[in-house]
Structures are given as C-alpha cells and as structure tokens.
Coordinates of C-alpha atoms in Angstrom, one line a residue:
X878 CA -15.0 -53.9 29.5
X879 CA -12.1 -52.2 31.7
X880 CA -9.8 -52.4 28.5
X881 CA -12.2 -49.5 27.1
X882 CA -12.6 -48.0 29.5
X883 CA -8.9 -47.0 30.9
X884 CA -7.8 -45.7 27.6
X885 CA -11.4 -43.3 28.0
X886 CA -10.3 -42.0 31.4
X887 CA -7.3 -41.2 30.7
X888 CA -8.1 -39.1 28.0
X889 CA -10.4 -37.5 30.2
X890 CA -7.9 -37.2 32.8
X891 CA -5.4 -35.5 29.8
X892 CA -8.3 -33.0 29.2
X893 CA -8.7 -32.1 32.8
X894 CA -5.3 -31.8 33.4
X895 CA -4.7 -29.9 30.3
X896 CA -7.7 -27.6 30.7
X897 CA -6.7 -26.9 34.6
X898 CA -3.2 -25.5 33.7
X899 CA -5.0 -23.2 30.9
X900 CA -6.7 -21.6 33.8
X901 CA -4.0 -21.5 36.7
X902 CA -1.0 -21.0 34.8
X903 CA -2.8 -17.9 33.4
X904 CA -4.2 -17.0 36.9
X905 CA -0.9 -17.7 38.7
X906 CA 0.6 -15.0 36.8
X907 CA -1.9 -12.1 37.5
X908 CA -1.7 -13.3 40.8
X909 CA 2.3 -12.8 40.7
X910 CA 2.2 -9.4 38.4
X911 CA -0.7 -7.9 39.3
X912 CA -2.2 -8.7 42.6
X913 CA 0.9 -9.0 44.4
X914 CA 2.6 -6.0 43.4
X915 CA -0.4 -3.6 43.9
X916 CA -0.6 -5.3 47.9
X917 CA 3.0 -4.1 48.3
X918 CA 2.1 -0.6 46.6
X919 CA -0.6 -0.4 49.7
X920 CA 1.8 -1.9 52.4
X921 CA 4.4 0.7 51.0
X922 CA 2.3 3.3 51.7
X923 CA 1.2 2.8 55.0
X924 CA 4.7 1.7 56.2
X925 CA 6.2 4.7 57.9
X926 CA 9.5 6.6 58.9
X927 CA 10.3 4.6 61.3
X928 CA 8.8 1.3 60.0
X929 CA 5.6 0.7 61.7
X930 CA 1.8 0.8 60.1
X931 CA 0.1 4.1 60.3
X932 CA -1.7 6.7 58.2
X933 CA 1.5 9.2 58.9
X934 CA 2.2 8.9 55.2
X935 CA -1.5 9.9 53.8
X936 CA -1.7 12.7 56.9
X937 CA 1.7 14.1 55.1
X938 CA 0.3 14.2 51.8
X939 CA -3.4 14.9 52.1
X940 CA -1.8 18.3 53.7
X941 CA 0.6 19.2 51.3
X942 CA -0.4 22.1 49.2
X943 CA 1.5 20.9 45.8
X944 CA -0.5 17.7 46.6
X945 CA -4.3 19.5 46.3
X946 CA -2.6 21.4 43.7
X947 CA -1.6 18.0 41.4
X948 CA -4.9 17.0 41.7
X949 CA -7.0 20.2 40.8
X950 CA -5.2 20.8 37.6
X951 CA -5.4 17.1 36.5
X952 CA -9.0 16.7 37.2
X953 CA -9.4 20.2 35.4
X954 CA -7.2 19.3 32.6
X955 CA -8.6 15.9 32.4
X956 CA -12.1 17.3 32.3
X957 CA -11.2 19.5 29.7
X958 CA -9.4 17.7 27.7
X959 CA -12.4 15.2 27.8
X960 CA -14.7 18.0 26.3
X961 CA -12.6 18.5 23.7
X962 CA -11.4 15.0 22.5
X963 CA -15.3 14.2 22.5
X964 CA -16.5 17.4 20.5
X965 CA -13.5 16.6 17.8
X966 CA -14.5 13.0 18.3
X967 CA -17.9 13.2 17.4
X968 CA -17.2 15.8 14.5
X969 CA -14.9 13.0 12.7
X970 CA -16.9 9.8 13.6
X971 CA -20.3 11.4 12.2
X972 CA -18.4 12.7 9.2
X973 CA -17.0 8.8 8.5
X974 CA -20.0 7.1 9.7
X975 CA -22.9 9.6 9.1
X976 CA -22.1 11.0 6.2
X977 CA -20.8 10.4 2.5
X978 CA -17.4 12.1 2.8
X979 CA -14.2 11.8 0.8
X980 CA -11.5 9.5 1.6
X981 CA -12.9 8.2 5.0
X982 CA -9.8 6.0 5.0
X983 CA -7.4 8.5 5.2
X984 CA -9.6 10.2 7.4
X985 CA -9.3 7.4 10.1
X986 CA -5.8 7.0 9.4
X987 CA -5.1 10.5 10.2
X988 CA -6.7 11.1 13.7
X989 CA -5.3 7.8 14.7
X990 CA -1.4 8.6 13.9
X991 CA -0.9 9.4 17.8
X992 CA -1.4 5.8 18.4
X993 CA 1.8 5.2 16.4
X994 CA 3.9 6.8 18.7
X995 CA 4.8 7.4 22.1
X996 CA 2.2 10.1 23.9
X997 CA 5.4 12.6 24.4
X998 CA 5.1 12.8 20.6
X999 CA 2.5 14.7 20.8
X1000 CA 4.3 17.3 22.6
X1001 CA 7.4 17.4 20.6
X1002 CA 5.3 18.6 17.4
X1003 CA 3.5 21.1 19.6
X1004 CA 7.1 22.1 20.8
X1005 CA 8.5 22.2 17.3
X1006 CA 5.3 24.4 16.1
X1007 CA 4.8 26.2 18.9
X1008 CA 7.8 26.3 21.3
X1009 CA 10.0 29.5 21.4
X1010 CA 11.9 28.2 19.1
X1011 CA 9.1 26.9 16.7
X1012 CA 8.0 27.6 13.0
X1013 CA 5.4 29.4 14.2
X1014 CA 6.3 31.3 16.8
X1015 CA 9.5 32.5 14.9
X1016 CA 7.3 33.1 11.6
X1017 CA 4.5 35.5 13.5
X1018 CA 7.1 37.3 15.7
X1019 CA 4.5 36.4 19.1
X1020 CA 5.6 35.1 22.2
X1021 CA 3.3 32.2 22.6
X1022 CA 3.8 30.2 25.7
X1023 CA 2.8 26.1 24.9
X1024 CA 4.3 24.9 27.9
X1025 CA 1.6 24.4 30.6
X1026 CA -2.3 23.9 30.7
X1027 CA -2.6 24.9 26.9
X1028 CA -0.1 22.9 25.4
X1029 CA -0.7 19.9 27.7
X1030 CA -4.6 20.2 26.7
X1031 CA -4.0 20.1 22.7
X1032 CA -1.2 17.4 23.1
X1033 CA -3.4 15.4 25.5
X1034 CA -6.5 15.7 23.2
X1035 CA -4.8 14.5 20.2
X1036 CA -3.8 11.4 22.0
X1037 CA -7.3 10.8 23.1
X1038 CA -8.7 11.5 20.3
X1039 CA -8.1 7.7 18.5
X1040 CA -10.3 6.4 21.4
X1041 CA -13.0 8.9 21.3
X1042 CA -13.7 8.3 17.3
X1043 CA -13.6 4.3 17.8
X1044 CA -16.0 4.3 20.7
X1045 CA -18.3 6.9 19.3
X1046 CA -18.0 5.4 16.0
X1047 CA -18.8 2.0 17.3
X1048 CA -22.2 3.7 18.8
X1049 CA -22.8 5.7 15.4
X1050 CA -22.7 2.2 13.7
X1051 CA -25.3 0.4 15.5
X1052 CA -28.2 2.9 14.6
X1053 CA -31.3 1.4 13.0
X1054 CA -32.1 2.8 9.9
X1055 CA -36.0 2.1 10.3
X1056 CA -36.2 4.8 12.9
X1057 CA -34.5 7.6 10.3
X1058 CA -36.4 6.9 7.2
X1059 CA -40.3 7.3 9.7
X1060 CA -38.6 10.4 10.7
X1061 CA -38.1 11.4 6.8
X1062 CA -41.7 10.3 6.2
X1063 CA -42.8 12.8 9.0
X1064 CA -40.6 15.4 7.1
X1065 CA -38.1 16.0 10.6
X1066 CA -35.1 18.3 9.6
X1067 CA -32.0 16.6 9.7
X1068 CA -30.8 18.3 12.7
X1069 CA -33.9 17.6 14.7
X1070 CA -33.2 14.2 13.8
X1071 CA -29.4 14.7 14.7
X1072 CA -30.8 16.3 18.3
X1073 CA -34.3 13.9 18.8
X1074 CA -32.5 10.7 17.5
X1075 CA -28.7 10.5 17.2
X1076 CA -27.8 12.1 20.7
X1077 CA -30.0 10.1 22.5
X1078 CA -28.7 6.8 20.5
X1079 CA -25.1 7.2 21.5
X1080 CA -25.5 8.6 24.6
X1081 CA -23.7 6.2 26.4
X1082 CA -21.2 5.8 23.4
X1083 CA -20.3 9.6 24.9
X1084 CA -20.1 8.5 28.1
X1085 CA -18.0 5.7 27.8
X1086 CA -15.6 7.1 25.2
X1087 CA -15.6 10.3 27.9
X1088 CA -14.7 8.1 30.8
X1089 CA -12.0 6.2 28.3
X1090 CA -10.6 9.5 27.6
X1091 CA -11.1 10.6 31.8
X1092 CA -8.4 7.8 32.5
X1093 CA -6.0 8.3 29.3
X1094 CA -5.7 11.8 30.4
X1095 CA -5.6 11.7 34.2
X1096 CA -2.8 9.2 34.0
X1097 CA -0.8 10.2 31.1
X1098 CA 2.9 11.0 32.0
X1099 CA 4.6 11.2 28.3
X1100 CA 2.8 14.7 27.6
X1101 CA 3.0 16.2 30.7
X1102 CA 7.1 15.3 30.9
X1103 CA 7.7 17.2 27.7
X1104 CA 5.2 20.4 27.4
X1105 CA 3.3 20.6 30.9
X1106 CA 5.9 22.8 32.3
X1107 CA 5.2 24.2 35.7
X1108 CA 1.4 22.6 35.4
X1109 CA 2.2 20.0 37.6
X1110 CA -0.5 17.2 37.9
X1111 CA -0.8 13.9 40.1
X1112 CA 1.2 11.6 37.3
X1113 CA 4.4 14.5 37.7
X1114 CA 3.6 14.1 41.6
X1115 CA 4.3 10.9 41.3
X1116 CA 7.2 10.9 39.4
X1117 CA 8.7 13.2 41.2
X1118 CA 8.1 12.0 44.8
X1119 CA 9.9 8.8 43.8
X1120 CA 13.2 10.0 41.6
X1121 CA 13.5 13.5 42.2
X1122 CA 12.9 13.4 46.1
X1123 CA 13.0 9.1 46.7
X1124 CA 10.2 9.3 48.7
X1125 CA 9.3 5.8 47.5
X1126 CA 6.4 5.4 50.6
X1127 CA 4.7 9.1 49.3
X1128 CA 5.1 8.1 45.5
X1129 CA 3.2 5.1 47.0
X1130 CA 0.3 7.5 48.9
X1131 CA -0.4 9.3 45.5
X1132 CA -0.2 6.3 43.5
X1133 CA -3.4 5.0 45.8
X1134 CA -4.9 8.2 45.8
X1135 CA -4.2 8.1 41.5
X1136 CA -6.0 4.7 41.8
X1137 CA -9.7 6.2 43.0
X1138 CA -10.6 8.2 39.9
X1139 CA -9.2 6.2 37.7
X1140 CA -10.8 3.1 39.1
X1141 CA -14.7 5.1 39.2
X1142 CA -14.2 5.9 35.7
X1143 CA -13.0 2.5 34.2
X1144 CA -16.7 1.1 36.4
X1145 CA -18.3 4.0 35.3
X1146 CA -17.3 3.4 31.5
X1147 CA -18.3 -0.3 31.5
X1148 CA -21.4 0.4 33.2
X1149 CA -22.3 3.2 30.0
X1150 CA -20.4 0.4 27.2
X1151 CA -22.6 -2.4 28.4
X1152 CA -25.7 0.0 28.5
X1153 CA -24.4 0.6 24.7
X1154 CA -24.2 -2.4 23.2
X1155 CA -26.3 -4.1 24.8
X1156 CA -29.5 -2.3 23.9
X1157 CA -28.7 -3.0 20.4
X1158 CA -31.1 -4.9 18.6
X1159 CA -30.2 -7.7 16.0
X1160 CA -33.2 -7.0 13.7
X1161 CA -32.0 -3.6 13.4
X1162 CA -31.2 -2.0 9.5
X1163 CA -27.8 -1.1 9.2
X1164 CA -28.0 2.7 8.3
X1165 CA -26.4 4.0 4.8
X1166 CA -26.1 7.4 4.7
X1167 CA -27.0 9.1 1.7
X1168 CA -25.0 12.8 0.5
X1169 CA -26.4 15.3 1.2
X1170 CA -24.9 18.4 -0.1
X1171 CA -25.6 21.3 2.8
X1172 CA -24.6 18.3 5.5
X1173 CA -21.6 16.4 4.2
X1174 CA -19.5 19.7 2.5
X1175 CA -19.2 20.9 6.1
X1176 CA -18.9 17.7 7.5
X1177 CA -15.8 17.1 5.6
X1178 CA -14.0 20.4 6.1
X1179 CA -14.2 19.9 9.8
X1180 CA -13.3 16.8 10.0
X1181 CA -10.6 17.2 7.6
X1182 CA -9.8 20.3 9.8
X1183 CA -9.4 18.5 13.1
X1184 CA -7.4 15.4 11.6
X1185 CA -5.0 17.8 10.6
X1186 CA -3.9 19.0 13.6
X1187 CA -2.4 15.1 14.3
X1188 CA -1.1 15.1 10.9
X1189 CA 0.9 18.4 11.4
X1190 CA 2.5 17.3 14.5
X1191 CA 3.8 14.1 13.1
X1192 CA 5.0 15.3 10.0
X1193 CA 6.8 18.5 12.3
X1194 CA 8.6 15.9 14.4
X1195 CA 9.9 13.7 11.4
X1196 CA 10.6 16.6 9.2
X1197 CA 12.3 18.1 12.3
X1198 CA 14.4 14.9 12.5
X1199 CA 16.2 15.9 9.3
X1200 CA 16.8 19.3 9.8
X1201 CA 20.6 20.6 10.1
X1202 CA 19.4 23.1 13.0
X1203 CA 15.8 23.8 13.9
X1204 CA 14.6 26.4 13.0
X1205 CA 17.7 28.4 11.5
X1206 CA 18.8 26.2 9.1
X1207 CA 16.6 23.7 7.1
X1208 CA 19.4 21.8 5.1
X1209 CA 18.4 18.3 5.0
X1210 CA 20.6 16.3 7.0
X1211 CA 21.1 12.8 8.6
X1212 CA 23.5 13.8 11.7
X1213 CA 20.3 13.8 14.0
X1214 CA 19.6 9.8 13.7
X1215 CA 23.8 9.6 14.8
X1216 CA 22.7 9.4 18.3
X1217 CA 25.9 9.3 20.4
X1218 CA 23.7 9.6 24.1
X1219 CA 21.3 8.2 26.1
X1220 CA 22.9 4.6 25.1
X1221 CA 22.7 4.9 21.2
X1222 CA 20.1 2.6 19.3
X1223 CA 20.4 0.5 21.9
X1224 CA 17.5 1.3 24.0
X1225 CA 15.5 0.7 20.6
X1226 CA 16.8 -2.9 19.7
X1227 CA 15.6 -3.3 23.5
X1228 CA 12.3 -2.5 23.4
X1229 CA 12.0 -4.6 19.7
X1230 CA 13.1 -7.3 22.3
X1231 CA 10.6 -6.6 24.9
X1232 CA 7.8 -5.8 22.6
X1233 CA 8.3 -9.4 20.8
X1234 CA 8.2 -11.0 24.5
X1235 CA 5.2 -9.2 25.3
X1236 CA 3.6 -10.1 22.0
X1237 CA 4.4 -13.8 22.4
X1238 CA 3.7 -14.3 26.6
X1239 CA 0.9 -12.0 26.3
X1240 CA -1.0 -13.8 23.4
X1241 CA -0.2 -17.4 24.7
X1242 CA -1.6 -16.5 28.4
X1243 CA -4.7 -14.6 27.2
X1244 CA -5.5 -17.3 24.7
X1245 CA -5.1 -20.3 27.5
X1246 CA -6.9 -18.4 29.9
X1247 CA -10.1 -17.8 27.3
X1248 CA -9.9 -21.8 26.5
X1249 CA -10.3 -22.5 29.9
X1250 CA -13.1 -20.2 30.7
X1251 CA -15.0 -21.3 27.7
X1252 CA -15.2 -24.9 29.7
X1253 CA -15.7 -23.1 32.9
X1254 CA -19.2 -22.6 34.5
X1255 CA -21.1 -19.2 34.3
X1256 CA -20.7 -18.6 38.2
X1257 CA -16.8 -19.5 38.0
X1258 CA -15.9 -18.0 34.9
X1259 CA -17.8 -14.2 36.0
X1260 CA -15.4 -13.4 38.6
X1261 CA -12.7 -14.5 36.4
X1262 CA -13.7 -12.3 33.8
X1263 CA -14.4 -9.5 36.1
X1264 CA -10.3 -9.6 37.6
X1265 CA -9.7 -9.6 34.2
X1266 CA -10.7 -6.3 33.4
X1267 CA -9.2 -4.5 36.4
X1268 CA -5.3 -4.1 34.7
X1269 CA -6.9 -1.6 33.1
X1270 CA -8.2 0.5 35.7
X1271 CA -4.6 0.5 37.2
X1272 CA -2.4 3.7 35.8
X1273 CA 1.0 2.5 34.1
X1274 CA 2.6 5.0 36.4
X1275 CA 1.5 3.1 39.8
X1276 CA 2.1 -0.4 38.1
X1277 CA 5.9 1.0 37.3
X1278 CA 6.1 1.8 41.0
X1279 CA 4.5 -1.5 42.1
X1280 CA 6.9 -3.4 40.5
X1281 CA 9.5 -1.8 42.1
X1282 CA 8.1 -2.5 45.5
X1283 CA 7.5 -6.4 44.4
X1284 CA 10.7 -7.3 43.0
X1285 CA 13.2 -5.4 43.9
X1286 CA 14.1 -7.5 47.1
X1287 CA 16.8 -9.8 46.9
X1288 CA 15.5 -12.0 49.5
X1289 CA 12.8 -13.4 47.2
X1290 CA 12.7 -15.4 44.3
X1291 CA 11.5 -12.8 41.9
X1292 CA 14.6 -10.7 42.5
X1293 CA 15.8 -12.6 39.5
X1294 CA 13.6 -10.5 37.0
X1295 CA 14.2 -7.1 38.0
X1296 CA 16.4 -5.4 35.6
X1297 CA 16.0 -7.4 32.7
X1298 CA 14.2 -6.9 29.2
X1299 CA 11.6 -9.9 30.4
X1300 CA 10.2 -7.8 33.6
X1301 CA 9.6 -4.8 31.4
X1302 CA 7.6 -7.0 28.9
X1303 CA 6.2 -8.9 31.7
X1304 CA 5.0 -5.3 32.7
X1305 CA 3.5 -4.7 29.5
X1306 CA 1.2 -7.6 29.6
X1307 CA -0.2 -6.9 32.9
X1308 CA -1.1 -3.1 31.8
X1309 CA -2.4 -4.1 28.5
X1310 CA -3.9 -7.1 30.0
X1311 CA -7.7 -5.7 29.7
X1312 CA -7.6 -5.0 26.1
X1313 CA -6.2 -8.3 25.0
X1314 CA -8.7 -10.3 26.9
X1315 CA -11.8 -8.7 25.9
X1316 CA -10.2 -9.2 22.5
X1317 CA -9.5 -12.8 23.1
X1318 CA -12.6 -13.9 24.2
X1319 CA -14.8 -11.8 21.2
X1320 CA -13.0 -14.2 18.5
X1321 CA -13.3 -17.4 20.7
X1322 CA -17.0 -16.6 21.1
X1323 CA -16.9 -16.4 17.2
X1324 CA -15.7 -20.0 17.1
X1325 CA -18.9 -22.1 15.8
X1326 CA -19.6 -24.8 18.5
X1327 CA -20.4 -27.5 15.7
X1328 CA -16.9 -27.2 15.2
X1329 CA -15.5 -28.6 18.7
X1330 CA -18.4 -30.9 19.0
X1331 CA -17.8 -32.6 15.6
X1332 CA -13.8 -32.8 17.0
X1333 CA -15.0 -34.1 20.6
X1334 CA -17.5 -37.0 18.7
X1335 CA -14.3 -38.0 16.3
X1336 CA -12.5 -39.0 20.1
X1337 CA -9.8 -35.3 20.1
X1338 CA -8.4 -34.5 23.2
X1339 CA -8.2 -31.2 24.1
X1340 CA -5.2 -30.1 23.4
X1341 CA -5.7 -31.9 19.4
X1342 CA -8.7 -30.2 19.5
X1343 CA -6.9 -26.8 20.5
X1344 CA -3.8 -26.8 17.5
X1345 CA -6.2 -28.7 14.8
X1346 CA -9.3 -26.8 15.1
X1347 CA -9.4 -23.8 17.5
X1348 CA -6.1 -21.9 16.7
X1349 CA -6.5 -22.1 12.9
X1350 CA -9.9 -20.8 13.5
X1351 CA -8.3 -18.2 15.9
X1352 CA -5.1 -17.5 14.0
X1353 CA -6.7 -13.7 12.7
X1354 CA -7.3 -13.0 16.2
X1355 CA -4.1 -14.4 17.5
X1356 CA -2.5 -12.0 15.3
X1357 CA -4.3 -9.1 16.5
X1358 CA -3.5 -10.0 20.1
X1359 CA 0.3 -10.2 19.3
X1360 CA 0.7 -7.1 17.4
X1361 CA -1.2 -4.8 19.9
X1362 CA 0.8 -5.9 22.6
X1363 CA 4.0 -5.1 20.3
X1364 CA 2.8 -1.7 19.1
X1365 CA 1.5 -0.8 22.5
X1366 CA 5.0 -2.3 24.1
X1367 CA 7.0 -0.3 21.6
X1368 CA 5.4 3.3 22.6
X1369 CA 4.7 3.0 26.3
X1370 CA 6.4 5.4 28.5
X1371 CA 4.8 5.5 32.4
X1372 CA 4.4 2.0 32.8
X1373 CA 8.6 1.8 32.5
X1374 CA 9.6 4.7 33.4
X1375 CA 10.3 3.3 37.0
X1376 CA 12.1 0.2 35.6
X1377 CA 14.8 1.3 33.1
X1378 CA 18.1 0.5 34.3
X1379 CA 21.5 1.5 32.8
X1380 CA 21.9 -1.7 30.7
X1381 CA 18.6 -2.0 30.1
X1382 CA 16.4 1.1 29.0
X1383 CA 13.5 1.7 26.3
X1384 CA 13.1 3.5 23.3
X1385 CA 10.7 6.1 24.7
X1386 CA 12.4 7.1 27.9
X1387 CA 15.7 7.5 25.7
X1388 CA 13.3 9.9 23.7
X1389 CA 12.1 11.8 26.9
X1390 CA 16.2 12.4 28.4
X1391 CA 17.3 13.6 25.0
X1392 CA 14.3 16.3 25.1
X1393 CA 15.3 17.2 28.8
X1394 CA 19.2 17.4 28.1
X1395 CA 18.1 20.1 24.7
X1396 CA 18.7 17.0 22.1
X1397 CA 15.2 17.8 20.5
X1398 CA 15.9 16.9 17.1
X1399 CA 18.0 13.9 18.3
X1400 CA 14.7 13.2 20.6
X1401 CA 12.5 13.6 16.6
X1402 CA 15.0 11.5 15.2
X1403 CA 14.3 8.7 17.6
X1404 CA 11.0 8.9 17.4
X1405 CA 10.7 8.7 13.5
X1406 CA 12.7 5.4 14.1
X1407 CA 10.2 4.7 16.8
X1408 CA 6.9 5.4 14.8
X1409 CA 8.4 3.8 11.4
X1410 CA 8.8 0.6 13.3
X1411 CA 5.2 0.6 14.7
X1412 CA 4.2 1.6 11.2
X1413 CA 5.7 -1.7 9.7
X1414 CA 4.5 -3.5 12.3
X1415 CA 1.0 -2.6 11.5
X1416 CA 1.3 -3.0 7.7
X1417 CA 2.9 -6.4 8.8
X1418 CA -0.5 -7.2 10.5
X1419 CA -2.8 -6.4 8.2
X1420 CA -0.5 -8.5 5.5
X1421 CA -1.1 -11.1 7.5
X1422 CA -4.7 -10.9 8.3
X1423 CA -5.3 -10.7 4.4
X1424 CA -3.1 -13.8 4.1
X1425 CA -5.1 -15.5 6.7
X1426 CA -8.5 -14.4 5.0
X1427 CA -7.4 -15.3 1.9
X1428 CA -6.1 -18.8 2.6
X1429 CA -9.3 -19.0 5.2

C-alpha cells in the first residue's frame, strides 16, 4: 500500500512544484521589470532638489507654460489624428470586409507596411516627398511646410492606421447576416442599412480601435523626432527634460503625468473591446457580401486611394536609399548603405541580437505563465490576468526612463544588466508584454481538454504532459508569439531611446541621429536594411505556420 503510494505523491509533488515556478518565475519578473521600475519612476519624481519628498517637482512643471503647451498639441494632435486614422480605417476595412473588391490581399498588405518599420519611417517619406528638399516640393515650385502639426498628423495616421483596420475589421466580421437579408426583404437602401445597422454593430469596434489609436499617438516619439518640428508634444517634453536639460526628476513628473491618459484610454478601450466581442452571438450567419456595382467601384478606389499613401512613403524612403543625391541627381547608387557613422551596421547586428532574446525570453515566460493560470482558480488567475494587461497601458518612453531609474545603481544587483543587449530585450518584453499574453492565452484556450485529460489518465506529469502534448498543439502560436516580439523589437524606438549606450545602440535610434546630423539618405538606407529584415522575418513566419499546418 505505501509502495503505491510514494511513487503517486511524488509525482504530485513534481507537478506542484513544476506548475508553481510556471507562475512565479513569470510573476517574479514583472515584478522586477515592471512594477519595480515604474515605483522608482514615482519616487524619482517626488524626490526633490535637495533630496527630500515633496510635490516641488509637480508645482515646477504643472506651471511651466511649455508644459500646458506639450500637452494641448498632443491631445489635439492625438484627437485628430484619431479622426482620421478611424475615417481611413473604416473606408479600407468595409472595402475588404463589406464588399467584393479586387485584390483585398494587397489591399491589407498595403495599409499595414508601417508596421514593418520603425514609426520615424513614416516621416522620412513625408520628408522625402514633401520636405524642402522633396520631389514634390521641388516639382510644383511651392513652399510647403511638413514639419509640425501637418506633417506629424499624416505621418502619425499612417502608423495608426494598421490598428484601426484590424480592430474595425474584427467588428465588420462578426455581423450576422440574418439581420441584412430581413432588411433586403423590407427593401432598406443599402446606406440606411450601412447608417441603421452597420454603425450601431461596430460601435464599440470604433471606440476601441479610437482609444488604440488615442495611445499609439499620444505616446509616439519616432514621428515627432523626425517631422514635428517646433510642435512640441508631451513625448518631446519628455525627451528633452531628461537628455537635453538632465532633469531626470521632471522627465520623471511628465512621464506620470504621460501615464493618466494613456492609462483612461487603454480602460476605456477594454471596456468598448469586451462590450464588442462579447455581444457576439455564436448562432450568428457569417455575412458574404455580394458586388454590387454602384457600392464596391467606389469602395475600391478609396480604399485603393488611402493605402497608397503608405505605399508611397515606403517606396520614397527605399528608392531614396539609392539615389546618388536626393533630389538633384537620381543615379542609382549603393554609397548610401556604406554607413561610416553612428557605429556602422553595428547597431543593426545588435538589435537582430536583442530582437532574438526578446523573441525567445518573451515567448518562454508568456507561455509558462498561461500554463500555470490555466490550473489556477477563477479568483486567483483574474487579477493575474488583469496585471497582465497593464504593460500596455505604460508608454515606451516612461518605461525607457524607468529603467534608468531601476538599474542604473551600482549598489544593487541589477546594476549588472544596464548597458547590455539583454536589458534592452528584457525591455521589449515588458512593453510588448500585453499583446503577447492575450495572444498566449487565445491558443491555450484552443487546446481541446480531452487532450490533457487523456495524458493525465495515461499517469503524465506535467511537464510530459507540457513538451508531448501541449507545445506541439501550441507550436503555431508559439511562433506567432516569437516573431512579434522580434518584429516589434526590431522597430521600436521610445522604449530604448533612454538605454542606448556607446557600445551598445539599436537600429532605429542610429536611423534617428543620422536624420538629425543631415545623413537622410544614409538614415533611408538603414531603414531599407531595417524593413527588409522585418520583411523576411514575416515571410519566415508564415513559412513556418504553413509548415506547421501542413504537418498538423
């Protein structure tokens, strides 16, 4: 009898053991990278002059002009570049999802190119265009100003727009086809159905793709460094408290103050995404839209219209790269990619590095964490889940800053980190965090439960249980998981800015000094290098996922 049943508890002490550092190891680290830097962010900022605990620092800034400034042009600009992103939005998601257009493929393809590249791309094709020394200004003979509110508004739209067609896409999708075809039978015009039916639908598909685009915007630091000019807003403030001036305690007072919009429109967002896709029935008809002639002609030619706005700015910048001198001479050259400043190629081969650490740490912690909640109860795993989704609430620019505060300190243990290529990654993970997660746990929820009960009955432990069953099950979404953290690593800009060092820097803030020093088509060149690795990256992944399907 005790022969039995010493071999049974310790394989039941194996799976508690196993399914306890799944949870803390994962926890122990947003504790370390997360919770504990943002606390230092908030000491930083109350710690005066003179080193005692006061509201001095807040005082000083809440009555600083430039201060109210910053934050009236970024809510303006961020409100407007919300209306805009949403209106193109909806124009290309209803043209793909609504309607019978031509080459929807391309169509997506097109309006999501930004997410290939670092946001400051975006305003190196505006720059190249439209800049004083652009094709366009130099072929019309007018003196069109880009730099400032204008420029930042197209450049910041295009890099919204990506998350506006997903989300509203997403909402277009789950329609119930029932509810069109009575209103045919009742003979309702297709744009009272559009106003009476559609609108109403996705409404909080529009509000949760408007808050998405509210926090890209407000926090956005790659655009506004290379076309916002004298349009200063709070992620500039920020920046410029803490290198140009090295007021690190005020960088710290905006950061905060950066934190309160950005946090009521991340709640505000999962409030409307819940509201969503929640209301969404599963007896519902998918909806196939039929052509219609009068509809889907015009549908096409604006949607066409808007994704070619990202298309031209892409191209500009790569074709830019190979011109002998922009825009005088357009001899094809290669003497742009012979970068001789801002450290050579090797800031690239660095953030390959960091973007394969972030892919690997990122993807192992997010995928322990989700086993362990699975086994968790409902009223432990909710606040779990709920921590999990505040890295994304938490702009790149104040997590840069915070990680400053955290670990630059010799007297502590972390100090070991700071200026390497693993802190920067490390970094990544905790801003991209959110994403992953949610990710994560919508393909281990997708995991049939017949699957670990069969295992558990044939006597698996957990971890068995975990390489034989669950990970090949998982491997599509494991893949997914790893290559967004690498894309996103590759392209990030505020999130590092603070924690480049001179023997360790990244591909995007190399990008960003060679605009400012006049390199521009040095700054195209590394870019192209930049957006042709994220480009083989992503046909990497889906040559993968079609491997996995296939042998699946």
């Amino acid at each position: 009898m005790s022969s039995t049943a010493a071999p049974a508890r310790r394989e039941f002490d194996i799976d508690r053991i196993f399914l306890g550092l799944c949870l803390v190891v994962p926890l122990a680290a947003l504790a370390i990278f997360f919770a504990y830097p943002l606390a230092t962010v908030f000491l930083r900022s109350i710690t005066q002059q003179d080193g005692n605990i006061g509201v001095a620092n807040y005082i000083q800034i809440l009555n600083a002009p430039s201060f109210w400034r910053a934050t009236i042009n970024s809510l303006v600009m961020s409100l407007a570049t919300t209306i805009a992103a949403l209106a193109c939005g909806l124009v290309v998601a209803y043209a793909v999802h609504r309607c019978r257009v031509p080459g929807r493929a391309l169509l997506i393809g097109a309006v999501s190119l930004p997410l290939l590249a670092p946001s400051l791309v975006q305003g190196l094709g505006l720059i190249f265009l439209l800049g004083r020394n652009g094709i366009l200004t130099k072929a019309t003979g007018l003196e069109i100003n880009i730099y400032g509110f204008w420029g930042l508004l197209i450049a910041n739209g295009l890099y919204a727009l990506p998350q506006a067609v997903l989300i509203i896409g997403a909402a277009l999708r789950a329609a119930d086809a029932r509810i069109y075809e009575a209103a045919e039978i009742l003979g309702t015009s297709g744009f009272r159905q559009f106003i009476d039916i559609t609108l109403p639908n996705i409404k909080f598909g529009l509000l949760s793709a408007g808050f998405i685009i509210f926090t890209v915007t407000i926090t956005d630091f790659g655009n506004a460094a290379t076309i916002g000019g004298d349009y200063a807003i709070l992620a500039t403030e920020i920046y410029n408290q803490v290198v140009g001036q090295m007021n690190f305690n005020l960088g710290a007072v905006v950061g905060i103050l950066l934190l309160f919009p950005t946090v009521i429109a991340f709640y505000l967002e999962r409030v409307a995404s819940q509201r969503q896709f929640g209301s969404v029935s599963d007896s519902a008809v998918p909806l196939v839209p039929v052509f219609t002639p009068r509809r889907d002609v015009v549908m096409t030619v604006a949607a066409w219209l808007v994704a070619l706005l990202p298309i031209v700015t892409v191209v500009i910048v790569v074709y830019g790269s190979f011109v002998w001198l922009w825009p005088y001479r357009f001899d094809l050259t290669l003497r742009h990619y012979a970068v001789k400043v801002a450290g050579g190629y090797d800031p690239l081969w660095t953030t390959v590095q960091i973007s394969v650490i972030a892919g690997v740490i990122g993807t192992a912690l997010l995928f322990t964490l989700g086993i362990a909640m699975q086994h968790l109860p409902r009223a432990a795993a909710k606040p779990i889940y709920f921590i999990c989704l505040l890295p994304a609430a938490v702009p790149g620019l104040v997590l840069g800053l915070a990680y400053i505060f955290a670990f630059n300190n010799p007297i502590l243990p972390v100090y070991v980190l700071y200026g390497t290529a693993t802190l920067l990654a490390i970094c990544n993970v905790t801003h991209y965090w959110t994403q992953g997660f949610l990710t994560t746990m919508t393909g281990l929820r997708q995991v049939p439960p017949t699957l670990e009960e069969t295992a558990s009955c044939l006597g698996a432990s957990q971890p068995r249980l975990l390489r034989d069953v669950i990970v090949p099950y998982m491997a599509p979404t494991l893949v997914s998981v790893f290559f967004f953290m690498f894309m996103r690593s590759m392209v990030t800009l505020s999130a590092v800015i603070f924690l480049v060092t001179a023997s360790v820097s990244v591909v995007s803030v190399s990008i960003m000094r060679l605009d400012e020093a006049g390199f521009t088509s040095q700054a195209a060149a590394y870019a192209t290098c930049t957006m042709a690795i994220v480009v083989a990256a992503s046909l990497l992944m889906r040559a993968s996922l079609w491997l996995l399907k296939r042998k699946g």
